[in-house]
């Protein structure tokens, strides 16, 4: 095949060559600058999201049935399922505490079914790159509740760096 049979050229350059005018090749055009800048912008946004993502998350599910349990000593107990999402490649310990329920006591149900009282705060461990699920109970004295629905705040704090996440929910009791 003869050389130059197939050429990648613009119509303007072909017309300029037939008229013996000088041709110019522009490697940097407005469209290529726009595409390159959009590509760099999207890459920077993705890198920012990657490096600033949270290292753990919290999901809290309140028991819907029964809303509360009245214990034999008159205390009121609510149940919750706490899920801690550990998004790093090492196991970490977290401190779980509550605010909003006067004289509230946290307890945790162990695998065998026994319930362990922890007090106002407890320490839980989340395995690396996994979700740790815990069955949590809160006991409150019946006389200490001001209404049938008390605002409750769960705070989960990472013991390594002090980063914490708060989760709002409700503590239910009998109607007054």
PDB file of C-alpha atoms in Angstrom:
ATOM      1  CA  UNK A   1       0.000   0.000   0.000  1.00  0.00           C
ATOM      2  CA  UNK A   2       1.257   3.477  -0.724  1.00  0.00           C
ATOM      3  CA  UNK A   3       2.183   5.689   2.255  1.00  0.00           C
ATOM      4  CA  UNK A   4      -0.328   8.327   3.295  1.00  0.00           C
ATOM      5  CA  UNK A   5      -3.306   6.495   1.823  1.00  0.00           C
ATOM      6  CA  UNK A   6      -5.220   6.767   5.079  1.00  0.00           C
ATOM      7  CA  UNK A   7      -4.845  10.002   7.006  1.00  0.00           C
ATOM      8  CA  UNK A   8      -6.463  11.324  10.110  1.00  0.00           C
ATOM      9  CA  UNK A   9      -6.930  14.950   9.289  1.00  0.00           C
ATOM     10  CA  UNK A  10      -9.500  17.693   9.629  1.00  0.00           C
ATOM     11  CA  UNK A  11     -11.439  19.060   6.698  1.00  0.00           C
ATOM     12  CA  UNK A  12      -9.942  22.524   7.339  1.00  0.00           C
ATOM     13  CA  UNK A  13      -6.368  21.171   7.024  1.00  0.00           C
ATOM     14  CA  UNK A  14      -7.220  19.324   3.816  1.00  0.00           C
ATOM     15  CA  UNK A  15      -8.673  22.498   2.269  1.00  0.00           C
ATOM     16  CA  UNK A  16      -5.630  24.513   3.412  1.00  0.00           C
ATOM     17  CA  UNK A  17      -3.258  21.986   1.785  1.00  0.00           C
ATOM     18  CA  UNK A  18      -5.108  22.118  -1.533  1.00  0.00           C
ATOM     19  CA  UNK A  19      -4.817  25.927  -1.476  1.00  0.00           C
ATOM     20  CA  UNK A  20      -1.113  25.715  -0.486  1.00  0.00           C
ATOM     21  CA  UNK A  21      -1.752  27.478   2.835  1.00  0.00           C
ATOM     22  CA  UNK A  22       0.160  26.484   5.999  1.00  0.00           C
ATOM     23  CA  UNK A  23      -1.601  23.930   8.208  1.00  0.00           C
ATOM     24  CA  UNK A  24      -1.576  24.028  11.978  1.00  0.00           C
ATOM     25  CA  UNK A  25      -2.009  21.121  14.320  1.00  0.00           C
ATOM     26  CA  UNK A  26      -3.529  21.926  17.699  1.00  0.00           C
ATOM     27  CA  UNK A  27      -2.966  19.191  20.214  1.00  0.00           C
ATOM     28  CA  UNK A  28      -4.497  21.185  23.045  1.00  0.00           C
ATOM     29  CA  UNK A  29      -8.049  22.101  22.212  1.00  0.00           C
ATOM     30  CA  UNK A  30     -10.794  23.467  24.452  1.00  0.00           C
ATOM     31  CA  UNK A  31     -12.603  20.124  24.412  1.00  0.00           C
ATOM     32  CA  UNK A  32      -9.520  18.170  25.524  1.00  0.00           C
ATOM     33  CA  UNK A  33      -8.858  20.696  28.287  1.00  0.00           C
ATOM     34  CA  UNK A  34     -12.489  20.365  29.438  1.00  0.00           C
ATOM     35  CA  UNK A  35     -12.370  16.554  29.416  1.00  0.00           C
ATOM     36  CA  UNK A  36      -9.036  16.461  31.232  1.00  0.00           C
ATOM     37  CA  UNK A  37     -10.209  18.901  33.904  1.00  0.00           C
ATOM     38  CA  UNK A  38     -13.438  16.928  34.437  1.00  0.00           C
ATOM     39  CA  UNK A  39     -11.423  13.716  34.730  1.00  0.00           C
ATOM     40  CA  UNK A  40      -9.086  15.280  37.311  1.00  0.00           C
ATOM     41  CA  UNK A  41     -12.033  16.762  39.254  1.00  0.00           C
ATOM     42  CA  UNK A  42     -13.842  13.409  39.459  1.00  0.00           C
ATOM     43  CA  UNK A  43     -10.599  11.693  40.495  1.00  0.00           C
ATOM     44  CA  UNK A  44     -10.023  14.252  43.268  1.00  0.00           C
ATOM     45  CA  UNK A  45     -13.598  13.865  44.539  1.00  0.00           C
ATOM     46  CA  UNK A  46     -13.252  10.078  44.630  1.00  0.00           C
ATOM     47  CA  UNK A  47      -9.927  10.312  46.480  1.00  0.00           C
ATOM     48  CA  UNK A  48     -11.446  12.746  48.996  1.00  0.00           C
ATOM     49  CA  UNK A  49     -14.366  10.383  49.660  1.00  0.00           C
ATOM     50  CA  UNK A  50     -11.999   7.445  50.066  1.00  0.00           C
ATOM     51  CA  UNK A  51      -9.698   9.157  52.551  1.00  0.00           C
ATOM     52  CA  UNK A  52     -12.429  10.848  54.625  1.00  0.00           C
ATOM     53  CA  UNK A  53     -14.848   7.934  54.945  1.00  0.00           C
ATOM     54  CA  UNK A  54     -15.847   7.008  58.484  1.00  0.00           C
ATOM     55  CA  UNK A  55     -13.993   4.121  60.087  1.00  0.00           C
ATOM     56  CA  UNK A  56     -17.043   2.760  61.902  1.00  0.00           C
ATOM     57  CA  UNK A  57     -20.805   3.019  61.850  1.00  0.00           C
ATOM     58  CA  UNK A  58     -23.674   2.283  64.221  1.00  0.00           C
ATOM     59  CA  UNK A  59     -27.129   0.841  63.603  1.00  0.00           C
ATOM     60  CA  UNK A  60     -29.606   0.666  66.462  1.00  0.00           C
ATOM     61  CA  UNK A  61     -32.871  -1.266  66.239  1.00  0.00           C
ATOM     62  CA  UNK A  62     -35.456  -0.901  68.977  1.00  0.00           C
ATOM     63  CA  UNK A  63     -37.654  -3.870  69.916  1.00  0.00           C
ATOM     64  CA  UNK A  64     -41.166  -3.256  68.655  1.00  0.00           C
ATOM     65  CA  UNK A  65     -42.929  -6.103  70.375  1.00  0.00           C
ATOM     66  CA  UNK A  66     -43.218  -5.864  73.317  1.00  0.00           C
ATOM     67  CA  UNK A  67     -42.612  -2.135  73.614  1.00  0.00           C
ATOM     68  CA  UNK A  68     -41.372  -2.624  77.171  1.00  0.00           C
ATOM     69  CA  UNK A  69     -41.246  -5.313  79.853  1.00  0.00           C
ATOM     70  CA  UNK A  70     -42.247  -4.694  83.448  1.00  0.00           C
ATOM     71  CA  UNK A  71     -39.903  -6.710  85.658  1.00  0.00           C
ATOM     72  CA  UNK A  72     -40.874  -8.390  88.946  1.00  0.00           C
ATOM     73  CA  UNK A  73     -39.227  -5.613  90.992  1.00  0.00           C
ATOM     74  CA  UNK A  74     -41.237  -2.916  89.138  1.00  0.00           C
ATOM     75  CA  UNK A  75     -38.424  -1.761  86.866  1.00  0.00           C
ATOM     76  CA  UNK A  76     -39.062  -1.185  83.174  1.00  0.00           C
ATOM     77  CA  UNK A  77     -36.849  -2.852  80.567  1.00  0.00           C
ATOM     78  CA  UNK A  78     -36.465  -2.016  76.860  1.00  0.00           C
ATOM     79  CA  UNK A  79     -34.542  -4.129  74.370  1.00  0.00           C
ATOM     80  CA  UNK A  80     -32.353  -2.964  71.499  1.00  0.00           C
ATOM     81  CA  UNK A  81     -30.128  -4.568  68.891  1.00  0.00           C
ATOM     82  CA  UNK A  82     -26.885  -2.643  68.488  1.00  0.00           C
ATOM     83  CA  UNK A  83     -24.795  -3.254  65.376  1.00  0.00           C
ATOM     84  CA  UNK A  84     -21.311  -1.767  65.131  1.00  0.00           C
ATOM     85  CA  UNK A  85     -19.721  -1.706  61.674  1.00  0.00           C
ATOM     86  CA  UNK A  86     -15.935  -1.874  62.016  1.00  0.00           C
ATOM     87  CA  UNK A  87     -14.478  -0.690  58.683  1.00  0.00           C
ATOM     88  CA  UNK A  88     -10.782  -1.187  59.431  1.00  0.00           C
ATOM     89  CA  UNK A  89      -8.622  -4.292  59.235  1.00  0.00           C
ATOM     90  CA  UNK A  90      -8.047  -4.790  62.941  1.00  0.00           C
ATOM     91  CA  UNK A  91     -10.367  -5.572  65.849  1.00  0.00           C
ATOM     92  CA  UNK A  92     -11.346  -2.563  67.932  1.00  0.00           C
ATOM     93  CA  UNK A  93     -13.003  -1.899  71.263  1.00  0.00           C
ATOM     94  CA  UNK A  94     -15.869   0.543  71.700  1.00  0.00           C
ATOM     95  CA  UNK A  95     -17.492   2.064  74.752  1.00  0.00           C
ATOM     96  CA  UNK A  96     -21.291   2.165  74.677  1.00  0.00           C
ATOM     97  CA  UNK A  97     -23.019   4.595  77.029  1.00  0.00           C
ATOM     98  CA  UNK A  98     -26.527   5.984  77.416  1.00  0.00           C
ATOM     99  CA  UNK A  99     -27.933   9.380  78.313  1.00  0.00           C
ATOM    100  CA  UNK A 100     -31.488  10.483  78.934  1.00  0.00           C
ATOM    101  CA  UNK A 101     -32.883   7.727  81.148  1.00  0.00           C
ATOM    102  CA  UNK A 102     -32.435   8.600  84.816  1.00  0.00           C
ATOM    103  CA  UNK A 103     -30.740   5.773  86.747  1.00  0.00           C
ATOM    104  CA  UNK A 104     -30.728   3.624  83.594  1.00  0.00           C
ATOM    105  CA  UNK A 105     -28.617   0.468  83.654  1.00  0.00           C
ATOM    106  CA  UNK A 106     -27.179  -1.101  80.520  1.00  0.00           C
ATOM    107  CA  UNK A 107     -27.058  -4.868  80.265  1.00  0.00           C
ATOM    108  CA  UNK A 108     -26.029  -7.237  77.522  1.00  0.00           C
ATOM    109  CA  UNK A 109     -27.302 -10.675  76.613  1.00  0.00           C
ATOM    110  CA  UNK A 110     -24.492 -13.166  76.180  1.00  0.00           C
ATOM    111  CA  UNK A 111     -24.477 -15.992  73.635  1.00  0.00           C
ATOM    112  CA  UNK A 112     -25.674 -18.546  76.194  1.00  0.00           C
ATOM    113  CA  UNK A 113     -28.706 -16.398  77.015  1.00  0.00           C
ATOM    114  CA  UNK A 114     -27.509 -15.021  80.353  1.00  0.00           C
ATOM    115  CA  UNK A 115     -27.856 -11.277  80.920  1.00  0.00           C
ATOM    116  CA  UNK A 116     -24.852  -9.385  82.293  1.00  0.00           C
ATOM    117  CA  UNK A 117     -25.402  -5.993  83.967  1.00  0.00           C
ATOM    118  CA  UNK A 118     -22.824  -3.429  82.910  1.00  0.00           C
ATOM    119  CA  UNK A 119     -23.905  -0.154  84.551  1.00  0.00           C
ATOM    120  CA  UNK A 120     -24.052   3.185  82.715  1.00  0.00           C
ATOM    121  CA  UNK A 121     -21.427   2.169  80.123  1.00  0.00           C
ATOM    122  CA  UNK A 122     -20.019  -1.025  78.694  1.00  0.00           C
ATOM    123  CA  UNK A 123     -17.159  -2.092  76.468  1.00  0.00           C
ATOM    124  CA  UNK A 124     -17.759  -4.173  73.345  1.00  0.00           C
ATOM    125  CA  UNK A 125     -15.366  -5.545  70.737  1.00  0.00           C
ATOM    126  CA  UNK A 126     -15.913  -5.473  66.979  1.00  0.00           C
ATOM    127  CA  UNK A 127     -13.902  -7.872  64.807  1.00  0.00           C
ATOM    128  CA  UNK A 128     -11.905  -6.529  61.877  1.00  0.00           C
ATOM    129  CA  UNK A 129     -13.907  -5.647  58.739  1.00  0.00           C
ATOM    130  CA  UNK A 130     -17.100  -7.098  60.209  1.00  0.00           C
ATOM    131  CA  UNK A 131     -20.358  -6.167  61.863  1.00  0.00           C
ATOM    132  CA  UNK A 132     -20.648  -6.914  65.569  1.00  0.00           C
ATOM    133  CA  UNK A 133     -24.247  -7.352  66.758  1.00  0.00           C
ATOM    134  CA  UNK A 134     -25.162  -7.100  70.432  1.00  0.00           C
ATOM    135  CA  UNK A 135     -28.444  -7.577  72.253  1.00  0.00           C
ATOM    136  CA  UNK A 136     -28.711  -4.636  74.671  1.00  0.00           C
ATOM    137  CA  UNK A 137     -31.226  -4.060  77.473  1.00  0.00           C
ATOM    138  CA  UNK A 138     -31.837  -0.903  79.472  1.00  0.00           C
ATOM    139  CA  UNK A 139     -33.435  -1.119  82.908  1.00  0.00           C
ATOM    140  CA  UNK A 140     -34.989   1.959  84.480  1.00  0.00           C
ATOM    141  CA  UNK A 141     -36.809   2.323  87.796  1.00  0.00           C
ATOM    142  CA  UNK A 142     -40.528   2.775  87.202  1.00  0.00           C
ATOM    143  CA  UNK A 143     -40.705   5.878  89.373  1.00  0.00           C
ATOM    144  CA  UNK A 144     -37.828   7.504  87.487  1.00  0.00           C
ATOM    145  CA  UNK A 145     -39.653   7.833  84.166  1.00  0.00           C
ATOM    146  CA  UNK A 146     -41.300  11.189  83.495  1.00  0.00           C
ATOM    147  CA  UNK A 147     -43.529   9.974  80.645  1.00  0.00           C
ATOM    148  CA  UNK A 148     -44.324   6.898  78.584  1.00  0.00           C
ATOM    149  CA  UNK A 149     -41.709   7.887  75.967  1.00  0.00           C
ATOM    150  CA  UNK A 150     -38.371   9.286  77.130  1.00  0.00           C
ATOM    151  CA  UNK A 151     -35.703  10.482  74.685  1.00  0.00           C
ATOM    152  CA  UNK A 152     -32.632   8.283  74.883  1.00  0.00           C
ATOM    153  CA  UNK A 153     -29.179   8.764  73.357  1.00  0.00           C
ATOM    154  CA  UNK A 154     -26.784   5.900  72.701  1.00  0.00           C
ATOM    155  CA  UNK A 155     -23.193   7.024  72.343  1.00  0.00           C
ATOM    156  CA  UNK A 156     -20.635   4.637  70.851  1.00  0.00           C
ATOM    157  CA  UNK A 157     -17.033   5.805  71.252  1.00  0.00           C
ATOM    158  CA  UNK A 158     -13.941   4.243  69.709  1.00  0.00           C
ATOM    159  CA  UNK A 159     -11.402   3.654  72.483  1.00  0.00           C
ATOM    160  CA  UNK A 160      -8.393   4.101  70.161  1.00  0.00           C
ATOM    161  CA  UNK A 161      -8.966   7.611  68.864  1.00  0.00           C
ATOM    162  CA  UNK A 162     -12.019   8.855  70.769  1.00  0.00           C
ATOM    163  CA  UNK A 163     -14.205   9.174  67.655  1.00  0.00           C
ATOM    164  CA  UNK A 164     -17.844   8.795  68.645  1.00  0.00           C
ATOM    165  CA  UNK A 165     -21.261   8.402  67.063  1.00  0.00           C
ATOM    166  CA  UNK A 166     -24.515   9.260  68.832  1.00  0.00           C
ATOM    167  CA  UNK A 167     -27.815   7.624  67.987  1.00  0.00           C
ATOM    168  CA  UNK A 168     -31.178   8.989  69.151  1.00  0.00           C
ATOM    169  CA  UNK A 169     -34.022   6.652  70.102  1.00  0.00           C
ATOM    170  CA  UNK A 170     -36.886   6.363  72.591  1.00  0.00           C
ATOM    171  CA  UNK A 171     -37.222   4.505  75.886  1.00  0.00           C
ATOM    172  CA  UNK A 172     -40.810   3.292  76.303  1.00  0.00           C
ATOM    173  CA  UNK A 173     -42.684   2.743  79.523  1.00  0.00           C
ATOM    174  CA  UNK A 174     -46.256   2.426  80.761  1.00  0.00           C
ATOM    175  CA  UNK A 175     -48.598   5.366  80.216  1.00  0.00           C
ATOM    176  CA  UNK A 176     -48.847   7.702  83.149  1.00  0.00           C
TER     177      UNK A 176
END
